[in-house]
mmCIF file of C-alpha atoms and ligand atoms in Angstrom:
data_model
loop_
_atom_site.group_PDB
_atom_site.id
_atom_site.type_symbol
_atom_site.label_atom_id
_atom_site.label_comp_id
_atom_site.label_asym_id
_atom_site.label_seq_id
_atom_site.Cartn_x
_atom_site.Cartn_y
_atom_site.Cartn_z
ATOM 1 C CA MET A 228 5.879 -14.960 21.985
ATOM 2 C CA ALA A 229 3.270 -16.514 19.978
ATOM 3 C CA ALA A 230 4.468 -18.366 17.030
ATOM 4 C CA PRO A 231 3.337 -17.020 13.670
ATOM 5 C CA TRP A 232 0.151 -19.380 13.466
ATOM 6 C CA ASP A 233 -0.982 -18.404 16.852
ATOM 7 C CA LEU A 234 -1.521 -15.162 15.678
ATOM 8 C CA PRO A 235 -5.013 -13.659 14.518
ATOM 9 C CA ASP A 236 -3.664 -12.524 10.878
ATOM 10 C CA TYR A 237 -1.947 -16.093 10.218
ATOM 11 C CA ASP A 238 -3.880 -17.043 6.828
ATOM 12 C CA ASP A 239 -2.093 -19.800 6.002
ATOM 13 C CA HIS A 240 0.903 -18.470 4.853
ATOM 14 C CA GLU A 241 3.443 -20.565 3.049
ATOM 15 C CA GLY A 242 6.553 -19.279 5.149
ATOM 16 C CA VAL A 243 7.148 -16.688 7.713
ATOM 17 C CA HIS A 244 11.021 -16.256 7.969
ATOM 18 C CA LEU A 245 12.889 -14.540 10.367
ATOM 19 C CA PHE A 246 16.735 -13.381 9.617
ATOM 20 C CA HIS A 247 19.287 -12.133 12.409
ATOM 21 C CA ASP A 248 22.558 -10.741 11.222
ATOM 22 C CA PRO A 249 24.578 -10.162 14.396
ATOM 23 C CA ASP A 250 27.436 -8.278 12.821
ATOM 24 C CA SER A 251 25.561 -5.159 11.484
ATOM 25 C CA GLY A 252 22.450 -5.556 13.504
ATOM 26 C CA MET A 253 19.949 -6.652 11.053
ATOM 27 C CA ARG A 254 16.613 -7.902 12.124
ATOM 28 C CA ALA A 255 14.265 -8.984 9.079
ATOM 29 C CA ILE A 256 10.593 -10.915 8.591
ATOM 30 C CA ILE A 257 9.999 -11.835 5.361
ATOM 31 C CA ALA A 258 6.578 -13.417 4.852
ATOM 32 C CA ILE A 259 5.491 -15.421 2.121
ATOM 33 C CA HIS A 260 1.635 -15.609 1.671
ATOM 34 C CA SER A 261 1.237 -17.602 -1.406
ATOM 35 C CA THR A 262 3.148 -18.493 -4.384
ATOM 36 C CA HIS A 263 0.134 -19.522 -6.208
ATOM 37 C CA LEU A 264 0.507 -17.281 -8.963
ATOM 38 C CA GLY A 265 4.153 -16.550 -9.262
ATOM 39 C CA ASN A 266 7.096 -15.600 -7.281
ATOM 40 C CA ALA A 267 5.965 -13.672 -3.951
ATOM 41 C CA ALA A 268 6.245 -9.820 -4.632
ATOM 42 C CA GLY A 269 5.810 -7.207 -2.290
ATOM 43 C CA GLY A 270 8.280 -4.152 -0.972
ATOM 44 C CA MET A 271 10.176 -3.793 2.206
ATOM 45 C CA ARG A 272 9.314 -1.812 5.226
ATOM 46 C CA PHE A 273 11.919 -0.344 7.825
ATOM 47 C CA TRP A 274 9.847 0.532 10.563
ATOM 48 C CA HIS A 275 10.389 0.570 14.572
ATOM 49 C CA TYR A 276 7.390 -1.801 16.171
ATOM 50 C CA PRO A 277 7.185 -1.763 19.921
ATOM 51 C CA ASP A 278 7.296 -5.442 20.074
ATOM 52 C CA SER A 279 7.832 -8.659 17.828
ATOM 53 C CA ALA A 280 4.654 -9.806 17.730
ATOM 54 C CA MET A 281 3.451 -6.490 16.316
ATOM 55 C CA ALA A 282 6.051 -6.570 13.427
ATOM 56 C CA ILE A 283 5.191 -10.457 12.024
ATOM 57 C CA THR A 284 1.709 -9.288 12.444
ATOM 58 C CA ASP A 285 2.096 -6.198 9.995
ATOM 59 C CA ALA A 286 4.305 -8.771 7.921
ATOM 60 C CA LEU A 287 1.434 -11.265 7.579
ATOM 61 C CA ARG A 288 -1.180 -8.229 6.817
ATOM 62 C CA LEU A 289 0.808 -7.298 4.578
ATOM 63 C CA SER A 290 1.735 -10.033 2.474
ATOM 64 C CA ARG A 291 -1.795 -11.331 2.605
ATOM 65 C CA GLY A 292 -2.547 -7.754 0.923
ATOM 66 C CA MET A 293 0.103 -8.345 -1.646
ATOM 67 C CA SER A 294 -1.360 -11.692 -2.900
ATOM 68 C CA TYR A 295 -4.570 -10.294 -3.056
ATOM 69 C CA LYS A 296 -3.178 -6.765 -4.929
ATOM 70 C CA ASN A 297 -1.106 -9.036 -7.676
ATOM 71 C CA ALA A 298 -3.668 -11.009 -8.446
ATOM 72 C CA MET A 299 -6.016 -8.133 -8.871
ATOM 73 C CA ALA A 300 -3.833 -6.290 -10.842
ATOM 74 C CA GLY A 301 -3.126 -9.215 -13.218
ATOM 75 C CA LEU A 302 0.308 -9.773 -12.413
ATOM 76 C CA PRO A 303 1.766 -13.084 -12.256
ATOM 77 C CA MET A 304 3.068 -12.887 -9.045
ATOM 78 C CA GLY A 305 2.407 -14.116 -5.832
ATOM 79 C CA GLY A 306 2.251 -12.164 -2.578
ATOM 80 C CA GLY A 307 5.123 -11.121 -0.036
ATOM 81 C CA LYS A 308 5.971 -8.641 2.425
ATOM 82 C CA ALA A 309 9.219 -7.976 4.325
ATOM 83 C CA VAL A 310 9.938 -5.697 7.701
ATOM 84 C CA LEU A 311 13.346 -4.653 8.683
ATOM 85 C CA LEU A 312 13.271 -3.767 12.317
ATOM 86 C CA ALA A 313 14.270 -0.538 12.947
ATOM 87 C CA ASP A 314 15.715 0.290 16.795
ATOM 88 C CA GLU A 315 14.112 3.669 18.350
ATOM 89 C CA THR A 316 17.212 5.725 16.660
ATOM 90 C CA ARG A 317 15.967 4.246 13.179
ATOM 91 C CA THR A 318 19.492 4.108 12.148
ATOM 92 C CA LYS A 319 19.428 2.173 8.814
ATOM 93 C CA THR A 320 22.934 1.011 7.559
ATOM 94 C CA PRO A 321 24.672 -0.042 4.651
ATOM 95 C CA GLU A 322 25.811 -3.009 6.244
ATOM 96 C CA MET A 323 22.096 -3.989 7.334
ATOM 97 C CA LEU A 324 20.707 -3.878 3.726
ATOM 98 C CA ARG A 325 23.471 -5.822 2.700
ATOM 99 C CA ALA A 326 22.702 -8.426 5.065
ATOM 100 C CA PHE A 327 18.936 -8.170 4.148
ATOM 101 C CA GLY A 328 20.100 -8.822 0.538
ATOM 102 C CA ARG A 329 21.685 -12.144 1.660
ATOM 103 C CA ALA A 330 18.400 -12.964 3.619
ATOM 104 C CA VAL A 331 16.417 -12.288 0.588
ATOM 105 C CA ASP A 332 19.024 -14.321 -1.237
ATOM 106 C CA THR A 333 18.535 -17.465 0.659
ATOM 107 C CA LEU A 334 14.984 -17.652 -0.628
ATOM 108 C CA GLY A 335 15.984 -18.336 -4.138
ATOM 109 C CA GLY A 336 13.627 -16.064 -5.709
ATOM 110 C CA ARG A 337 10.324 -17.052 -4.232
ATOM 111 C CA TYR A 338 10.596 -13.672 -2.530
ATOM 112 C CA VAL A 339 11.068 -10.867 -4.435
ATOM 113 C CA THR A 340 11.695 -7.513 -2.666
ATOM 114 C CA ALA A 341 10.947 -3.750 -3.355
ATOM 115 C CA GLU A 342 10.564 -0.101 -1.727
ATOM 116 C CA ASP A 343 8.106 0.377 0.625
ATOM 117 C CA VAL A 344 7.614 2.858 3.657
ATOM 118 C CA GLY A 345 11.199 3.877 5.045
ATOM 119 C CA ILE A 346 13.145 2.565 1.882
ATOM 120 C CA THR A 347 14.684 4.612 -1.081
ATOM 121 C CA ASP A 348 15.526 3.467 -4.703
ATOM 122 C CA ASP A 349 19.239 4.430 -3.553
ATOM 123 C CA ASP A 350 18.693 1.325 -0.619
ATOM 124 C CA MET A 351 17.481 -1.302 -3.577
ATOM 125 C CA VAL A 352 20.837 -0.579 -5.307
ATOM 126 C CA VAL A 353 22.411 -1.510 -2.393
ATOM 127 C CA ILE A 354 20.402 -4.820 -1.852
ATOM 128 C CA LYS A 355 20.786 -5.301 -5.725
ATOM 129 C CA GLY A 356 24.669 -6.274 -4.709
ATOM 130 C CA GLU A 357 23.809 -9.145 -2.842
ATOM 131 C CA THR A 358 20.925 -10.404 -4.648
ATOM 132 C CA ASP A 359 19.049 -10.699 -8.025
ATOM 133 C CA TYR A 360 15.675 -10.756 -6.445
ATOM 134 C CA VAL A 361 14.947 -6.982 -6.513
ATOM 135 C CA SER A 362 13.020 -4.447 -8.447
ATOM 136 C CA GLY A 363 12.325 -0.843 -7.797
ATOM 137 C CA LEU A 364 15.990 0.200 -8.979
ATOM 138 C CA PRO A 365 16.800 3.544 -10.799
ATOM 139 C CA VAL A 366 15.595 3.095 -14.199
ATOM 140 C CA GLU A 367 16.165 5.085 -17.439
ATOM 141 C CA LYS A 368 13.211 7.596 -18.460
ATOM 142 C CA GLY A 369 10.697 5.584 -20.381
ATOM 143 C CA GLU A 370 11.341 2.077 -18.726
ATOM 144 C CA ALA A 371 9.290 0.077 -16.367
ATOM 145 C CA GLY A 372 10.453 0.303 -12.820
ATOM 146 C CA GLY A 373 12.198 2.835 -10.927
ATOM 147 C CA ASP A 374 10.468 4.186 -7.296
ATOM 148 C CA PRO A 375 6.715 3.000 -7.248
ATOM 149 C CA GLY A 376 5.506 6.331 -5.235
ATOM 150 C CA PRO A 377 4.540 8.223 -8.706
ATOM 151 C CA SER A 378 3.011 4.745 -10.448
ATOM 152 C CA THR A 379 0.683 4.569 -6.625
ATOM 153 C CA ALA A 380 0.054 7.960 -6.907
ATOM 154 C CA LEU A 381 -1.475 7.891 -10.560
ATOM 155 C CA GLY A 382 -3.474 4.521 -10.009
ATOM 156 C CA VAL A 383 -4.953 6.157 -6.593
ATOM 157 C CA PHE A 384 -5.380 9.267 -8.827
ATOM 158 C CA LEU A 385 -7.604 7.715 -11.296
ATOM 159 C CA GLY A 386 -9.370 5.716 -8.378
ATOM 160 C CA VAL A 387 -10.301 9.294 -6.680
ATOM 161 C CA LYS A 388 -11.415 10.172 -10.056
ATOM 162 C CA ALA A 389 -13.975 6.885 -10.491
ATOM 163 C CA ALA A 390 -14.947 7.269 -6.750
ATOM 164 C CA VAL A 391 -15.982 10.550 -7.454
ATOM 165 C CA ASN A 392 -17.884 9.777 -10.797
ATOM 166 C CA ARG A 393 -19.717 7.096 -8.761
ATOM 167 C CA ALA A 394 -20.280 8.515 -5.486
ATOM 168 C CA LEU A 395 -20.900 12.388 -6.796
ATOM 169 C CA ASP A 396 -21.946 11.514 -10.264
ATOM 170 C CA GLN A 397 -19.827 13.584 -11.733
ATOM 171 C CA ASP A 398 -16.420 13.538 -14.386
ATOM 172 C CA SER A 399 -14.940 16.528 -13.459
ATOM 173 C CA LEU A 400 -12.595 16.669 -10.243
ATOM 174 C CA GLU A 401 -13.377 20.790 -10.591
ATOM 175 C CA GLY A 402 -13.805 21.735 -7.267
ATOM 176 C CA VAL A 403 -14.163 18.506 -5.704
ATOM 177 C CA HIS A 404 -12.946 18.542 -2.124
ATOM 178 C CA VAL A 405 -10.404 15.900 -1.098
ATOM 179 C CA ALA A 406 -8.695 15.628 2.279
ATOM 180 C CA ILE A 407 -5.303 13.673 2.155
ATOM 181 C CA GLN A 408 -3.830 12.188 5.197
ATOM 182 C CA GLY A 409 -0.077 11.691 4.744
ATOM 183 C CA VAL A 410 1.810 13.774 1.953
ATOM 184 C CA GLY A 411 4.371 11.707 1.268
ATOM 185 C CA SER A 412 5.643 10.130 -1.683
ATOM 186 C CA VAL A 413 1.990 8.858 -2.841
ATOM 187 C CA GLY A 414 0.104 11.448 -0.827
ATOM 188 C CA GLY A 415 2.077 14.534 -2.400
ATOM 189 C CA GLY A 416 2.007 12.870 -5.966
ATOM 190 C CA LEU A 417 -1.780 12.379 -5.556
ATOM 191 C CA ALA A 418 -2.527 15.958 -4.587
ATOM 192 C CA ARG A 419 -0.179 17.457 -7.385
ATOM 193 C CA LEU A 420 -2.250 15.463 -9.763
ATOM 194 C CA LEU A 421 -5.681 16.347 -8.414
ATOM 195 C CA ALA A 422 -4.543 20.075 -8.007
ATOM 196 C CA GLU A 423 -3.625 20.271 -11.664
ATOM 197 C CA GLN A 424 -7.574 18.814 -12.168
ATOM 198 C CA GLY A 425 -9.086 21.454 -10.052
ATOM 199 C CA ALA A 426 -9.775 19.621 -7.008
ATOM 200 C CA ARG A 427 -9.789 21.375 -3.706
ATOM 201 C CA LEU A 428 -7.335 19.727 -1.491
ATOM 202 C CA THR A 429 -7.236 19.743 2.729
ATOM 203 C CA LEU A 430 -4.003 17.929 3.811
ATOM 204 C CA ALA A 431 -2.446 16.942 6.797
ATOM 205 C CA ASP A 432 0.923 15.159 7.891
ATOM 206 C CA THR A 433 3.003 14.512 10.955
ATOM 207 C CA VAL A 434 5.966 16.484 9.372
ATOM 208 C CA ASP A 435 4.582 20.520 9.555
ATOM 209 C CA ALA A 436 7.372 21.602 7.125
ATOM 210 C CA ARG A 437 6.193 18.993 4.292
ATOM 211 C CA VAL A 438 2.778 19.754 4.765
ATOM 212 C CA ALA A 439 3.224 23.583 4.658
ATOM 213 C CA ALA A 440 5.399 23.618 1.664
ATOM 214 C CA LEU A 441 2.986 21.580 -0.324
ATOM 215 C CA ALA A 442 -0.043 23.178 0.996
ATOM 216 C CA GLU A 443 2.042 26.762 -0.175
ATOM 217 C CA GLU A 444 2.767 25.209 -3.611
ATOM 218 C CA LEU A 445 -0.546 23.887 -4.398
ATOM 219 C CA GLY A 446 -3.124 26.791 -2.428
ATOM 220 C CA ALA A 447 -4.516 23.845 -0.288
ATOM 221 C CA ASP A 448 -6.025 23.989 3.062
ATOM 222 C CA THR A 449 -4.051 22.153 5.986
ATOM 223 C CA VAL A 450 -5.851 20.544 9.623
ATOM 224 C CA SER A 451 -3.922 18.515 12.098
ATOM 225 C CA VAL A 452 -3.224 14.779 11.631
ATOM 226 C CA ASP A 453 -6.428 14.392 14.384
ATOM 227 C CA GLU A 454 -8.704 15.869 11.967
ATOM 228 C CA ILE A 455 -8.054 15.260 9.083
ATOM 229 C CA LEU A 456 -10.139 11.971 8.159
ATOM 230 C CA PHE A 457 -13.176 13.685 9.803
ATOM 231 C CA VAL A 458 -13.090 16.723 7.392
ATOM 232 C CA ASP A 459 -16.593 17.394 5.619
ATOM 233 C CA ALA A 460 -15.132 16.827 2.018
ATOM 234 C CA ASP A 461 -16.146 14.665 -0.753
ATOM 235 C CA VAL A 462 -13.187 12.116 -0.701
ATOM 236 C CA VAL A 463 -11.080 11.304 2.233
ATOM 237 C CA SER A 464 -7.756 9.725 0.911
ATOM 238 C CA PRO A 465 -5.702 7.963 3.599
ATOM 239 C CA CYS A 466 -2.226 7.808 2.135
ATOM 240 C CA ALA A 467 -0.240 7.240 5.588
ATOM 241 C CA LEU A 468 -0.229 4.420 7.688
ATOM 242 C CA GLY A 469 -2.765 1.429 7.908
ATOM 243 C CA ALA A 470 -5.375 0.380 10.657
ATOM 244 C CA VAL A 471 -6.892 3.944 10.403
ATOM 245 C CA LEU A 472 -10.625 3.018 9.742
ATOM 246 C CA ASP A 473 -12.084 1.420 12.537
ATOM 247 C CA ALA A 474 -15.207 1.555 14.470
ATOM 248 C CA ASP A 475 -14.529 4.961 16.004
ATOM 249 C CA SER A 476 -13.235 6.856 13.041
ATOM 250 C CA ILE A 477 -15.697 5.531 10.344
ATOM 251 C CA ALA A 478 -18.670 6.705 12.721
ATOM 252 C CA ARG A 479 -17.019 10.384 12.587
ATOM 253 C CA LEU A 480 -16.775 9.991 8.549
ATOM 254 C CA GLN A 481 -18.152 13.052 6.897
ATOM 255 C CA CYS A 482 -17.150 12.025 3.473
ATOM 256 C CA LYS A 483 -19.066 10.368 0.739
ATOM 257 C CA ALA A 484 -15.934 8.039 -0.562
ATOM 258 C CA VAL A 485 -12.770 6.726 1.021
ATOM 259 C CA ALA A 486 -10.174 6.170 -1.570
ATOM 260 C CA GLY A 487 -6.669 6.147 -0.668
ATOM 261 C CA GLY A 488 -3.380 4.559 -1.291
ATOM 262 C CA ALA A 489 -2.312 3.546 2.067
ATOM 263 C CA ASN A 490 -2.109 -0.280 2.699
ATOM 264 C CA ASN A 491 -4.521 -2.073 4.969
ATOM 265 C CA GLN A 492 -6.485 0.923 5.869
ATOM 266 C CA LEU A 493 -9.330 -1.189 7.745
ATOM 267 C CA ALA A 494 -8.388 -2.034 11.384
ATOM 268 C CA THR A 495 -10.649 -5.362 11.089
ATOM 269 C CA ARG A 496 -12.497 -7.015 8.545
ATOM 270 C CA GLU A 497 -15.869 -5.732 9.951
ATOM 271 C CA ASP A 498 -15.170 -2.365 9.496
ATOM 272 C CA GLY A 499 -15.665 -2.668 5.854
ATOM 273 C CA GLY A 500 -19.275 -3.305 6.840
ATOM 274 C CA ARG A 501 -18.907 -0.802 8.697
ATOM 275 C CA ILE A 502 -17.946 2.164 5.947
ATOM 276 C CA PHE A 503 -20.987 -0.139 3.911
ATOM 277 C CA GLU A 504 -23.241 0.555 6.388
ATOM 278 C CA ARG A 505 -22.580 4.043 6.513
ATOM 279 C CA GLY A 506 -23.571 4.449 2.992
ATOM 280 C CA ILE A 507 -19.677 5.817 2.223
ATOM 281 C CA LEU A 508 -18.330 4.222 -0.682
ATOM 282 C CA TYR A 509 -14.869 2.334 0.174
ATOM 283 C CA ALA A 510 -12.088 1.641 -2.532
ATOM 284 C CA PRO A 511 -10.616 -1.203 -1.375
ATOM 285 C CA ASP A 512 -6.924 -0.413 -0.721
ATOM 286 C CA TYR A 513 -5.064 -3.286 -2.430
ATOM 287 C CA VAL A 514 -6.995 -2.702 -5.571
ATOM 288 C CA ILE A 515 -6.695 1.233 -5.891
ATOM 289 C CA ASN A 516 -3.227 1.278 -4.643
ATOM 290 C CA ALA A 517 -1.586 -1.469 -7.210
ATOM 291 C CA GLY A 518 0.551 1.462 -9.528
ATOM 292 C CA GLY A 519 3.566 1.018 -8.153
ATOM 293 C CA ILE A 520 4.003 -2.741 -7.926
ATOM 294 C CA ILE A 521 2.546 -2.810 -11.473
ATOM 295 C CA ASN A 522 5.747 -0.394 -12.439
ATOM 296 C CA VAL A 523 7.889 -2.739 -10.431
ATOM 297 C CA GLY A 524 6.380 -6.293 -11.071
ATOM 298 C CA LEU A 525 7.051 -5.158 -15.051
ATOM 299 C CA GLU A 526 10.113 -4.376 -14.116
ATOM 300 C CA TYR A 527 11.955 -7.506 -12.594
ATOM 301 C CA LEU A 528 9.410 -9.640 -15.315
ATOM 302 C CA GLY A 529 11.000 -7.427 -17.981
ATOM 303 C CA GLN A 530 7.832 -7.092 -19.704
ATOM 304 C CA GLY A 531 6.942 -3.394 -21.362
ATOM 305 C CA ASP A 532 8.000 -0.150 -20.789
ATOM 306 C CA ARG A 533 6.560 2.900 -19.216
ATOM 307 C CA ALA A 534 3.564 3.599 -21.938
ATOM 308 C CA GLU A 535 2.438 -0.560 -20.753
ATOM 309 C CA VAL A 536 3.085 0.336 -16.940
ATOM 310 C CA GLU A 537 0.507 3.170 -17.453
ATOM 311 C CA ALA A 538 -1.762 1.319 -19.825
ATOM 312 C CA ARG A 539 -2.032 -1.415 -16.846
ATOM 313 C CA ILE A 540 -2.619 1.485 -14.266
ATOM 314 C CA GLY A 541 -5.180 2.860 -16.420
ATOM 315 C CA LYS A 542 -7.529 -0.558 -15.620
ATOM 316 C CA ILE A 543 -7.662 0.135 -11.673
ATOM 317 C CA PRO A 544 -10.783 2.326 -12.288
ATOM 318 C CA GLU A 545 -12.328 -0.612 -14.219
ATOM 319 C CA ARG A 546 -11.403 -3.040 -11.550
ATOM 320 C CA LEU A 547 -12.772 -0.871 -8.706
ATOM 321 C CA GLU A 548 -16.026 -0.556 -10.895
ATOM 322 C CA GLN A 549 -16.407 -3.980 -11.031
ATOM 323 C CA VAL A 550 -15.918 -4.297 -7.462
ATOM 324 C CA TRP A 551 -18.725 -1.519 -6.457
ATOM 325 C CA GLN A 552 -20.820 -3.127 -9.243
ATOM 326 C CA GLU A 553 -20.684 -6.528 -7.516
ATOM 327 C CA SER A 554 -21.021 -4.640 -3.840
ATOM 328 C CA ALA A 555 -24.398 -3.127 -4.963
ATOM 329 C CA ALA A 556 -25.525 -6.103 -6.561
ATOM 330 C CA THR A 557 -24.978 -8.156 -3.405
ATOM 331 C CA GLY A 558 -25.600 -5.863 -0.984
ATOM 332 C CA ASP A 559 -22.199 -7.172 0.401
ATOM 333 C CA PRO A 560 -19.218 -4.407 1.517
ATOM 334 C CA ALA A 561 -16.592 -3.342 -1.569
ATOM 335 C CA SER A 562 -14.094 -4.736 0.686
ATOM 336 C CA THR A 563 -16.030 -8.586 1.126
ATOM 337 C CA VAL A 564 -16.081 -8.431 -2.499
ATOM 338 C CA ALA A 565 -12.620 -7.444 -3.396
ATOM 339 C CA ASP A 566 -11.093 -10.287 -0.943
ATOM 340 C CA ARG A 567 -13.765 -12.884 -2.600
ATOM 341 C CA ILE A 568 -12.448 -12.096 -6.146
ATOM 342 C CA ALA A 569 -8.963 -11.784 -4.936
ATOM 343 C CA LYS A 570 -9.218 -15.329 -3.172
ATOM 344 C CA GLN A 571 -10.749 -16.751 -6.408
ATOM 345 C CA LEU A 572 -7.928 -15.792 -8.620
ATOM 346 C CA ILE A 573 -5.398 -17.010 -5.968
ATOM 347 C CA GLY A 574 -6.948 -20.236 -5.214
ATOM 348 C CA ARG A 575 -8.251 -19.884 -1.832
HETATM 349 P P1 NAD B 835 5.973 7.830 3.181
HETATM 350 O O1 NAD B 835 6.855 7.733 3.921
HETATM 351 O O2 NAD B 835 6.632 8.816 1.551
HETATM 352 O O3 NAD B 835 5.047 8.928 3.590
HETATM 353 C C1 NAD B 835 4.043 9.038 4.188
HETATM 354 C C2 NAD B 835 4.086 10.283 4.674
HETATM 355 O O4 NAD B 835 2.902 9.882 5.723
HETATM 356 C C3 NAD B 835 5.035 10.969 5.375
HETATM 357 O O5 NAD B 835 5.103 12.263 4.875
HETATM 358 C C4 NAD B 835 4.511 10.909 7.072
HETATM 359 O O6 NAD B 835 5.000 11.679 7.654
HETATM 360 C C5 NAD B 835 2.820 10.753 7.051
HETATM 361 N N1 NAD B 835 2.326 10.274 8.143
HETATM 362 C C6 NAD B 835 2.875 9.414 9.072
HETATM 363 N N2 NAD B 835 1.990 9.469 9.917
HETATM 364 C C7 NAD B 835 0.962 10.150 9.392
HETATM 365 C C8 NAD B 835 -0.108 10.285 10.539
HETATM 366 N N3 NAD B 835 -0.723 9.636 11.363
HETATM 367 N N4 NAD B 835 -0.842 11.017 9.733
HETATM 368 C C9 NAD B 835 -0.688 12.459 8.731
HETATM 369 N N5 NAD B 835 0.450 11.892 8.023
HETATM 370 C C10 NAD B 835 1.047 10.880 8.628
HETATM 371 O O7 NAD B 835 5.592 6.603 2.161
HETATM 372 P P2 NAD B 835 4.754 6.396 0.806
HETATM 373 O O8 NAD B 835 5.247 5.868 0.240
HETATM 374 O O9 NAD B 835 3.723 7.530 0.609
HETATM 375 O O10 NAD B 835 3.201 5.496 1.544
HETATM 376 C C11 NAD B 835 2.364 5.807 2.016
HETATM 377 C C12 NAD B 835 1.528 4.871 2.312
HETATM 378 O O11 NAD B 835 0.575 4.159 0.764
HETATM 379 C C13 NAD B 835 1.863 3.122 3.047
HETATM 380 O O12 NAD B 835 0.609 2.974 3.756
HETATM 381 C C14 NAD B 835 2.568 2.644 2.430
HETATM 382 O O13 NAD B 835 2.530 1.202 2.751
HETATM 383 C C15 NAD B 835 1.171 2.777 1.281
HETATM 384 N N6 NAD B 835 1.395 2.185 -0.380
HETATM 385 C C16 NAD B 835 2.828 3.118 -0.665
HETATM 386 C C17 NAD B 835 3.089 2.212 -1.994
HETATM 387 C C18 NAD B 835 4.175 3.409 -2.782
HETATM 388 O O14 NAD B 835 4.334 2.789 -4.022
HETATM 389 N N7 NAD B 835 5.096 4.072 -2.295
HETATM 390 C C19 NAD B 835 2.772 1.325 -2.990
HETATM 391 C C20 NAD B 835 1.231 0.842 -2.189
HETATM 392 C C21 NAD B 835 1.244 1.012 -0.936
#
């Protein structure tokens, strides 16, 4: 197997840590991209990967994204990410979570964990039994923190509104057609917020029962997971997994804007240029989906309450506007502009 620094996504990461606990079977990778702005914060993903190189690549890409995301969100935190490796049965045990908590603790706070795909706030409580370097714990109403999903959904909703404003030149979401790929924590929350504002929705998810129930609740249409990106909608919102925007899918997009919550939507950096060349407005993923880390970051730092979290999430449209304006002025893709601003902020 190649060493992490031989992989194409290695970006002078400060550290890539591999952990194994034979008793519980826990295997995890914790990648720390940058601690320039503070301790590295980012969620842990529980996922089955075909091979170790793919798992390390995911940790490398996701942790770099967290450096950029935290910097763009104005948080005094660096970027890191963990992947907890699932086997084919995807069995997650409390022993594995506790062993993961001990692994996090060995890093002495350089990495602070939270939920990501496949992990719940109850899992965070188990991990908290082994380490203090945890956020996303259940909180009382009105406090910062807890499940980051609804905060991410709120930020993506505001970002979709900003994209509609820029790409369609309209303030209202009434009748605006949004196609959402993945209706889990983020996509489902986004769908409800959009429906409240009168948007027309088309939804898809690999879990048939989930998408059917939500479509009935909101009066939305559904299509297959193979069709959702190519719906003739105003906005396409990827809210499932990453790398969905590549040369092939971008060529088939029919929307005016892509604005969604999934991390690492672009398969390669060149794909940001491909969207731009098609004249489709793109909301860089780590800018639009920062709501969750704002929520758990303020929880961990002990700064502010829910009102402060929402005020900071409310600034996501301004940051997107800044990126889009610079993109229009320079002729560089929005993804390139966002990377440039983020890199400056983290001193690279
Ligand atoms: P989730 O697991 O709750 O939801 C993901 C949904 O996508 C599930 O319903 C799943 O069935 C569906 N799905 C998976 N593959 C699909 C496919 N090919 N087509 C359609 N649907 C598919 O996860 P989530 O917390 O909602 O996160 C969604 C995305 O947003 C991930 O990329 C995650 O990294 C990113 N994200 C989440 C947060 C957060 O706060 N939860 C924050 C930032 C970014």
